[in-house]
């Protein structure tokens, strides 16, 4: 299969440009595996993170949503070939052969809501656990004149450690773990280990316990010792 | 299954699902091109589409500019979806081959 390798990245940037022009990008935080692509820019070429990721690009909507404008995202991206795709879980993805856009929101309470309508975007977001931790500290990466919000890499890595334990599929668990360890190693190598330690200390005791167990099970006692 | 194979397997499921969705979306769009014919002082529209190997013209009458735009938009979307379906079929073929490579080697 002859593929243009930059096609998903170009399409991703066009999506970001459109969301920015529509005035909604500033209220969204990019989460999920695509963050690693943009962290490479944040690390200013001093690190090269693995490009292993799926086509899914996840945007996190802060809770409560604070959009100043109303935009039908599916209409905004329709001419690019994005198609609304109702998933079995009840939320709607926007699908394109090169990119699948999902909107997520932090789950609260008992977690009985299957989807949450975001009227300002004309979509239904998927509620998931632990997402508040990703928005508790964000960084801004500038790309082609766009300011993109991402979770702080330390929050991203620690979040991946926690969610890896909730993955039913071992290969997904392994992928989360690899991404988490890779970013923690990069931060430590760049002399930013104290940032990981600080985020770790701010985590609830239960989460810290889980993270330490995951690290020990992965034979990364060097990191677990550093964090304790 | 290692993470690379896991990603490929997930993408295969995604590509198959998208192929189905794009096929459904394509079938909902009107087929053919809108043709305008000037007859005396009026402009009348026909939808030209290939049926059983022959091009047939379906009379649509006088259409407003909004309706004409809708047909043109549908035609563009149709072209886009067809190109995406072709891409998705190639993805499915590639991913199936990548995931079943070991099985094929064993079978040899």
GROMACS .gro file of C-alpha atoms in nm:
model
  336
    1UNK     CA    1   0.000   0.000   0.000
    2UNK     CA    2   0.159   0.325  -0.111
    3UNK     CA    3   0.071   0.585   0.152
    4UNK     CA    4   0.160   0.945   0.198
    5UNK     CA    5   0.303   0.928   0.550
    6UNK     CA    6   0.240   1.296   0.622
    7UNK     CA    7  -0.128   1.280   0.517
    8UNK     CA    8  -0.267   1.221   0.871
    9UNK     CA    9  -0.044   1.498   1.014
   10UNK     CA   10  -0.146   1.745   0.739
   11UNK     CA   11  -0.511   1.657   0.793
   12UNK     CA   12  -0.472   1.691   1.170
   13UNK     CA   13  -0.324   2.041   1.124
   14UNK     CA   14  -0.610   2.140   0.892
   15UNK     CA   15  -0.861   2.022   1.154
   16UNK     CA   16  -0.680   2.226   1.420
   17UNK     CA   17  -0.675   2.532   1.191
   18UNK     CA   18  -1.050   2.507   1.132
   19UNK     CA   19  -1.128   2.461   1.501
   20UNK     CA   20  -0.907   2.761   1.574
   21UNK     CA   21  -1.073   2.981   1.309
   22UNK     CA   22  -1.413   2.878   1.445
   23UNK     CA   23  -1.299   2.995   1.790
   24UNK     CA   24  -1.329   2.664   1.978
   25UNK     CA   25  -0.972   2.530   1.983
   26UNK     CA   26  -0.877   2.741   2.284
   27UNK     CA   27  -1.135   2.551   2.493
   28UNK     CA   28  -1.015   2.206   2.386
   29UNK     CA   29  -0.722   2.001   2.516
   30UNK     CA   30  -0.565   1.744   2.287
   31UNK     CA   31  -0.524   1.414   2.472
   32UNK     CA   32  -0.444   1.056   2.367
   33UNK     CA   33  -0.156   0.916   2.164
   34UNK     CA   34  -0.140   1.213   1.926
   35UNK     CA   35   0.007   1.417   2.212
   36UNK     CA   36   0.341   1.239   2.163
   37UNK     CA   37   0.364   1.387   1.812
   38UNK     CA   38   0.331   1.740   1.952
   39UNK     CA   39   0.548   1.672   2.258
   40UNK     CA   40   0.840   1.628   2.017
   41UNK     CA   41   0.802   1.998   1.941
   42UNK     CA   42   0.766   2.079   2.313
   43UNK     CA   43   1.096   1.899   2.378
   44UNK     CA   44   1.252   2.114   2.102
   45UNK     CA   45   1.414   1.823   1.924
   46UNK     CA   46   1.600   1.707   2.236
   47UNK     CA   47   1.393   1.387   2.237
   48UNK     CA   48   1.220   1.180   1.973
   49UNK     CA   49   0.913   0.999   2.101
   50UNK     CA   50   0.778   0.684   1.937
   51UNK     CA   51   0.536   0.741   1.651
   52UNK     CA   52   0.331   0.433   1.743
   53UNK     CA   53  -0.029   0.552   1.753
   54UNK     CA   54  -0.367   0.485   1.600
   55UNK     CA   55  -0.564   0.726   1.384
   56UNK     CA   56  -0.781   0.831   1.678
   57UNK     CA   57  -0.733   1.191   1.781
   58UNK     CA   58  -0.901   1.276   2.110
   59UNK     CA   59  -1.012   1.622   2.213
   60UNK     CA   60  -1.096   1.675   2.575
   61UNK     CA   61  -1.378   1.916   2.654
   62UNK     CA   62  -1.336   2.084   2.991
   63UNK     CA   63  -1.617   2.034   3.238
   64UNK     CA   64  -1.829   2.246   3.245
   65UNK     CA   65  -1.777   2.346   2.881
   66UNK     CA   66  -1.709   2.720   2.837
   67UNK     CA   67  -1.736   2.779   2.465
   68UNK     CA   68  -1.799   3.139   2.360
   69UNK     CA   69  -1.935   3.042   2.017
   70UNK     CA   70  -2.155   2.769   1.873
   71UNK     CA   71  -2.015   2.555   1.591
   72UNK     CA   72  -2.145   2.240   1.421
   73UNK     CA   73  -1.815   2.054   1.410
   74UNK     CA   74  -1.945   1.791   1.166
   75UNK     CA   75  -2.042   2.068   0.918
   76UNK     CA   76  -1.711   2.244   0.975
   77UNK     CA   77  -1.520   1.932   0.865
   78UNK     CA   78  -1.767   1.781   0.619
   79UNK     CA   79  -1.593   1.900   0.301
   80UNK     CA   80  -1.268   1.737   0.420
   81UNK     CA   81  -1.454   1.406   0.399
   82UNK     CA   82  -1.526   1.350   0.769
   83UNK     CA   83  -1.833   1.141   0.828
   84UNK     CA   84  -2.029   1.125   1.157
   85UNK     CA   85  -2.004   0.770   1.286
   86UNK     CA   86  -2.239   0.662   1.565
   87UNK     CA   87  -2.047   0.423   1.788
   88UNK     CA   88  -2.195   0.136   1.985
   89UNK     CA   89  -2.127   0.330   2.307
   90UNK     CA   90  -2.361   0.610   2.190
   91UNK     CA   91  -2.109   0.883   2.115
   92UNK     CA   92  -2.033   1.007   1.765
   93UNK     CA   93  -1.687   1.002   1.608
   94UNK     CA   94  -1.594   1.196   1.298
   95UNK     CA   95  -1.430   0.945   1.066
   96UNK     CA   96  -1.191   0.993   0.778
   97UNK     CA   97  -0.958   0.726   0.633
   98UNK     CA   98  -0.661   0.919   0.779
   99UNK     CA   99  -0.803   1.041   1.110
  100UNK     CA  100  -1.081   0.959   1.358
  101UNK     CA  101  -1.187   1.246   1.581
  102UNK     CA  102  -1.337   1.172   1.923
  103UNK     CA  103  -1.453   1.415   2.189
  104UNK     CA  104  -1.405   1.316   2.552
  105UNK     CA  105  -1.515   1.468   2.879
  106UNK     CA  106  -1.426   1.388   3.240
  107UNK     CA  107  -1.663   1.140   3.403
  108UNK     CA  108  -1.809   1.247   3.736
  109UNK     CA  109  -2.003   1.073   4.010
  110UNK     CA  110  -2.116   0.715   3.960
  111UNK     CA  111  -2.037   0.728   3.592
  112UNK     CA  112  -2.386   0.637   3.479
  113UNK     CA  113  -2.386   0.878   3.183
  114UNK     CA  114  -2.302   0.703   2.856
  115UNK     CA  115  -2.260   1.025   2.656
  116UNK     CA  116  -2.277   1.395   2.733
  117UNK     CA  117  -2.415   1.643   2.477
  118UNK     CA  118  -2.190   1.939   2.400
  119UNK     CA  119  -2.435   2.177   2.240
  120UNK     CA  120  -2.175   2.438   2.147
  121UNK     CA  121  -2.006   2.183   1.918
  122UNK     CA  122  -2.313   1.986   1.811
  123UNK     CA  123  -2.159   1.660   1.931
  124UNK     CA  124  -2.193   1.402   2.208
  125UNK     CA  125  -1.878   1.350   2.413
  126UNK     CA  126  -1.771   1.024   2.572
  127UNK     CA  127  -1.723   1.050   2.951
  128UNK     CA  128  -1.413   0.874   3.085
  129UNK     CA  129  -1.249   0.845   3.427
  130UNK     CA  130  -0.934   1.028   3.542
  131UNK     CA  131  -0.947   1.291   3.265
  132UNK     CA  132  -0.953   1.581   3.513
  133UNK     CA  133  -0.594   1.494   3.595
  134UNK     CA  134  -0.497   1.574   3.235
  135UNK     CA  135  -0.647   1.922   3.248
  136UNK     CA  136  -0.515   2.004   3.594
  137UNK     CA  137  -0.193   2.130   3.431
  138UNK     CA  138  -0.164   2.201   3.061
  139UNK     CA  139   0.108   2.332   2.831
  140UNK     CA  140   0.070   2.524   2.505
  141UNK     CA  141   0.255   2.415   2.194
  142UNK     CA  142   0.265   2.655   1.899
  143UNK     CA  143   0.236   2.499   1.555
  144UNK     CA  144   0.201   2.704   1.238
  145UNK     CA  145   0.063   2.998   1.432
  146UNK     CA  146  -0.181   2.782   1.631
  147UNK     CA  147  -0.172   2.750   2.006
  148UNK     CA  148  -0.256   2.393   2.097
  149UNK     CA  149  -0.326   2.290   2.456
  150UNK     CA  150  -0.183   1.958   2.571
  151UNK     CA  151  -0.162   1.798   2.915
  152UNK     CA  152   0.171   1.855   3.089
  153UNK     CA  153   0.388   1.558   2.976
  154UNK     CA  154   0.426   1.442   3.338
  155UNK     CA  155   0.046   1.436   3.384
  156UNK     CA  156   0.011   1.256   3.052
  157UNK     CA  157   0.266   0.988   3.151
  158UNK     CA  158   0.124   0.932   3.502
  159UNK     CA  159  -0.230   0.918   3.360
  160UNK     CA  160  -0.116   0.652   3.113
  161UNK     CA  161   0.030   0.448   3.399
  162UNK     CA  162  -0.305   0.457   3.582
  163UNK     CA  163  -0.530   0.383   3.282
  164UNK     CA  164  -0.304   0.100   3.164
  165UNK     CA  165  -0.438  -0.104   3.458
  166UNK     CA  166  -0.794  -0.060   3.330
  167UNK     CA  167  -0.727  -0.182   2.977
  168UNK     CA  168  -0.881  -0.522   2.910
  169UNK     CA  169  -0.656  -0.583   2.607
  170UNK     CA  170  -0.292  -0.665   2.698
  171UNK     CA  171  -0.154  -0.498   2.384
  172UNK     CA  172  -0.325  -0.170   2.475
  173UNK     CA  173  -0.195  -0.201   2.830
  174UNK     CA  174   0.155  -0.252   2.693
  175UNK     CA  175   0.120   0.048   2.458
  176UNK     CA  176   0.008   0.278   2.741
  177UNK     CA  177   0.288   0.157   2.962
  178UNK     CA  178   0.552   0.208   2.691
  179UNK     CA  179   0.433   0.562   2.622
  180UNK     CA  180   0.429   0.647   2.992
  181UNK     CA  181   0.779   0.510   3.056
  182UNK     CA  182   0.919   0.673   2.744
  183UNK     CA  183   0.798   1.019   2.853
  184UNK     CA  184   0.911   0.976   3.214
  185UNK     CA  185   1.255   0.871   3.090
  186UNK     CA  186   1.273   1.172   2.856
  187UNK     CA  187   1.173   1.413   3.134
  188UNK     CA  188   1.433   1.263   3.367
  189UNK     CA  189   1.702   1.276   3.097
  190UNK     CA  190   1.622   1.642   3.034
  191UNK     CA  191   1.662   1.720   3.403
  192UNK     CA  192   1.287   1.762   3.456
  193UNK     CA  193   1.238   1.465   3.686
  194UNK     CA  194   1.127   1.698   3.965
  195UNK     CA  195   0.818   1.786   3.756
  196UNK     CA  196   0.718   1.417   3.746
  197UNK     CA  197   0.780   1.391   4.120
  198UNK     CA  198   0.570   1.699   4.191
  199UNK     CA  199   0.273   1.573   3.981
  200UNK     CA  200   0.306   1.231   4.141
  201UNK     CA  201   0.297   1.382   4.490
  202UNK     CA  202  -0.021   1.575   4.399
  203UNK     CA  203  -0.201   1.254   4.298
  204UNK     CA  204  -0.447   1.087   4.540
  205UNK     CA  205  -0.285   0.816   4.754
  206UNK     CA  206  -0.479   0.539   4.575
  207UNK     CA  207  -0.350   0.647   4.235
  208UNK     CA  208   0.008   0.670   4.365
  209UNK     CA  209  -0.020   0.314   4.491
  210UNK     CA  210  -0.144   0.192   4.153
  211UNK     CA  211   0.133   0.379   3.967
  212UNK     CA  212   0.404   0.229   4.191
  213UNK     CA  213   0.262  -0.121   4.144
  214UNK     CA  214   0.257  -0.078   3.764
  215UNK     CA  215   0.618   0.045   3.766
  216UNK     CA  216   0.735  -0.243   3.987
  217UNK     CA  217   0.551  -0.499   3.774
  218UNK     CA  218   0.724  -0.353   3.467
  219UNK     CA  219   1.064  -0.391   3.641
  220UNK     CA  220   1.110  -0.015   3.650
  221UNK     CA  221   1.201   0.003   4.017
  222UNK     CA  222   1.441   0.285   3.927
  223UNK     CA  223   1.141   0.511   3.857
  224UNK     CA  224   0.931   0.384   4.148
  225UNK     CA  225   1.226   0.447   4.387
  226UNK     CA  226   1.270   0.796   4.242
  227UNK     CA  227   0.902   0.873   4.301
  228UNK     CA  228   0.883   0.748   4.659
  229UNK     CA  229   0.000  -0.969   2.091
  230UNK     CA  230   0.268  -0.697   2.090
  231UNK     CA  231   0.167  -0.327   2.083
  232UNK     CA  232   0.251  -0.287   1.712
  233UNK     CA  233   0.024  -0.575   1.618
  234UNK     CA  234  -0.235  -0.438   1.861
  235UNK     CA  235  -0.233  -0.102   1.682
  236UNK     CA  236  -0.261  -0.275   1.342
  237UNK     CA  237  -0.550  -0.492   1.466
  238UNK     CA  238  -0.732  -0.187   1.604
  239UNK     CA  239  -0.679  -0.002   1.278
  240UNK     CA  240  -0.813  -0.297   1.080
  241UNK     CA  241  -1.136  -0.285   1.286
  242UNK     CA  242  -1.150   0.094   1.232
  243UNK     CA  243  -1.096   0.067   0.856
  244UNK     CA  244  -1.364  -0.202   0.820
  245UNK     CA  245  -1.613   0.003   1.023
  246UNK     CA  246  -1.538   0.317   0.821
  247UNK     CA  247  -1.569   0.125   0.494
  248UNK     CA  248  -1.920   0.021   0.596
  249UNK     CA  249  -2.016   0.376   0.704
  250UNK     CA  250  -1.877   0.536   0.390
  251UNK     CA  251  -2.063   0.281   0.175
  252UNK     CA  252  -2.388   0.367   0.355
  253UNK     CA  253  -2.326   0.743   0.319
  254UNK     CA  254  -2.250   0.700  -0.051
  255UNK     CA  255  -2.572   0.505  -0.110
  256UNK     CA  256  -2.773   0.791   0.047
  257UNK     CA  257  -2.639   1.050  -0.200
  258UNK     CA  258  -2.820   1.108  -0.530
  259UNK     CA  259  -2.643   0.950  -0.828
  260UNK     CA  260  -2.548   1.142  -1.139
  261UNK     CA  261  -2.480   1.495  -1.258
  262UNK     CA  262  -2.721   1.780  -1.285
  263UNK     CA  263  -2.755   1.907  -1.642
  264UNK     CA  264  -2.919   2.241  -1.722
  265UNK     CA  265  -3.100   2.278  -2.053
  266UNK     CA  266  -3.218   2.612  -2.186
  267UNK     CA  267  -3.552   2.567  -2.358
  268UNK     CA  268  -3.695   2.885  -2.498
  269UNK     CA  269  -3.674   3.130  -2.207
  270UNK     CA  270  -3.661   2.877  -1.923
  271UNK     CA  271  -3.377   2.673  -1.774
  272UNK     CA  272  -3.479   2.315  -1.693
  273UNK     CA  273  -3.273   2.060  -1.504
  274UNK     CA  274  -3.214   1.692  -1.568
  275UNK     CA  275  -3.023   1.444  -1.358
  276UNK     CA  276  -2.796   1.241  -1.585
  277UNK     CA  277  -2.699   0.903  -1.443
  278UNK     CA  278  -2.571   0.576  -1.584
  279UNK     CA  279  -2.822   0.291  -1.553
  280UNK     CA  280  -2.757  -0.055  -1.695
  281UNK     CA  281  -2.469   0.081  -1.901
  282UNK     CA  282  -2.676   0.361  -2.054
  283UNK     CA  283  -2.688   0.728  -1.961
  284UNK     CA  284  -3.043   0.827  -1.871
  285UNK     CA  285  -3.180   1.173  -1.805
  286UNK     CA  286  -3.435   1.221  -1.527
  287UNK     CA  287  -3.638   1.539  -1.552
  288UNK     CA  288  -3.612   1.758  -1.241
  289UNK     CA  289  -3.777   2.072  -1.376
  290UNK     CA  290  -3.693   2.422  -1.269
  291UNK     CA  291  -3.469   2.416  -0.961
  292UNK     CA  292  -3.382   2.696  -0.724
  293UNK     CA  293  -3.016   2.795  -0.689
  294UNK     CA  294  -3.016   2.634  -0.340
  295UNK     CA  295  -3.133   2.301  -0.487
  296UNK     CA  296  -2.872   2.320  -0.765
  297UNK     CA  297  -2.605   2.386  -0.502
  298UNK     CA  298  -2.727   2.086  -0.303
  299UNK     CA  299  -2.686   1.857  -0.605
  300UNK     CA  300  -2.340   1.997  -0.674
  301UNK     CA  301  -2.237   1.950  -0.314
  302UNK     CA  302  -2.369   1.592  -0.324
  303UNK     CA  303  -2.167   1.528  -0.639
  304UNK     CA  304  -1.848   1.653  -0.473
  305UNK     CA  305  -1.917   1.447  -0.161
  306UNK     CA  306  -1.985   1.143  -0.378
  307UNK     CA  307  -1.648   1.183  -0.548
  308UNK     CA  308  -1.478   1.229  -0.210
  309UNK     CA  309  -1.647   0.924  -0.054
  310UNK     CA  310  -1.562   0.708  -0.357
  311UNK     CA  311  -1.197   0.805  -0.329
  312UNK     CA  312  -1.205   0.737   0.046
  313UNK     CA  313  -1.370   0.398  -0.006
  314UNK     CA  314  -1.092   0.307  -0.247
  315UNK     CA  315  -0.834   0.415   0.013
  316UNK     CA  316  -1.010   0.221   0.290
  317UNK     CA  317  -1.021  -0.096   0.077
  318UNK     CA  318  -0.645  -0.067   0.026
  319UNK     CA  319  -0.597  -0.015   0.401
  320UNK     CA  320  -0.803  -0.326   0.483
  321UNK     CA  321  -0.606  -0.533   0.233
  322UNK     CA  322  -0.272  -0.404   0.364
  323UNK     CA  323  -0.363  -0.455   0.732
  324UNK     CA  324  -0.505  -0.803   0.674
  325UNK     CA  325  -0.187  -0.903   0.496
  326UNK     CA  326   0.032  -0.750   0.768
  327UNK     CA  327  -0.157  -0.926   1.045
  328UNK     CA  328  -0.170  -1.262   0.872
  329UNK     CA  329   0.187  -1.260   0.745
  330UNK     CA  330   0.305  -1.518   0.999
  331UNK     CA  331   0.012  -1.748   0.928
  332UNK     CA  332   0.091  -1.735   0.556
  333UNK     CA  333   0.458  -1.806   0.619
  334UNK     CA  334   0.364  -2.105   0.838
  335UNK     CA  335   0.130  -2.236   0.570
  336UNK     CA  336   0.408  -2.236   0.307
   0.00000   0.00000   0.00000
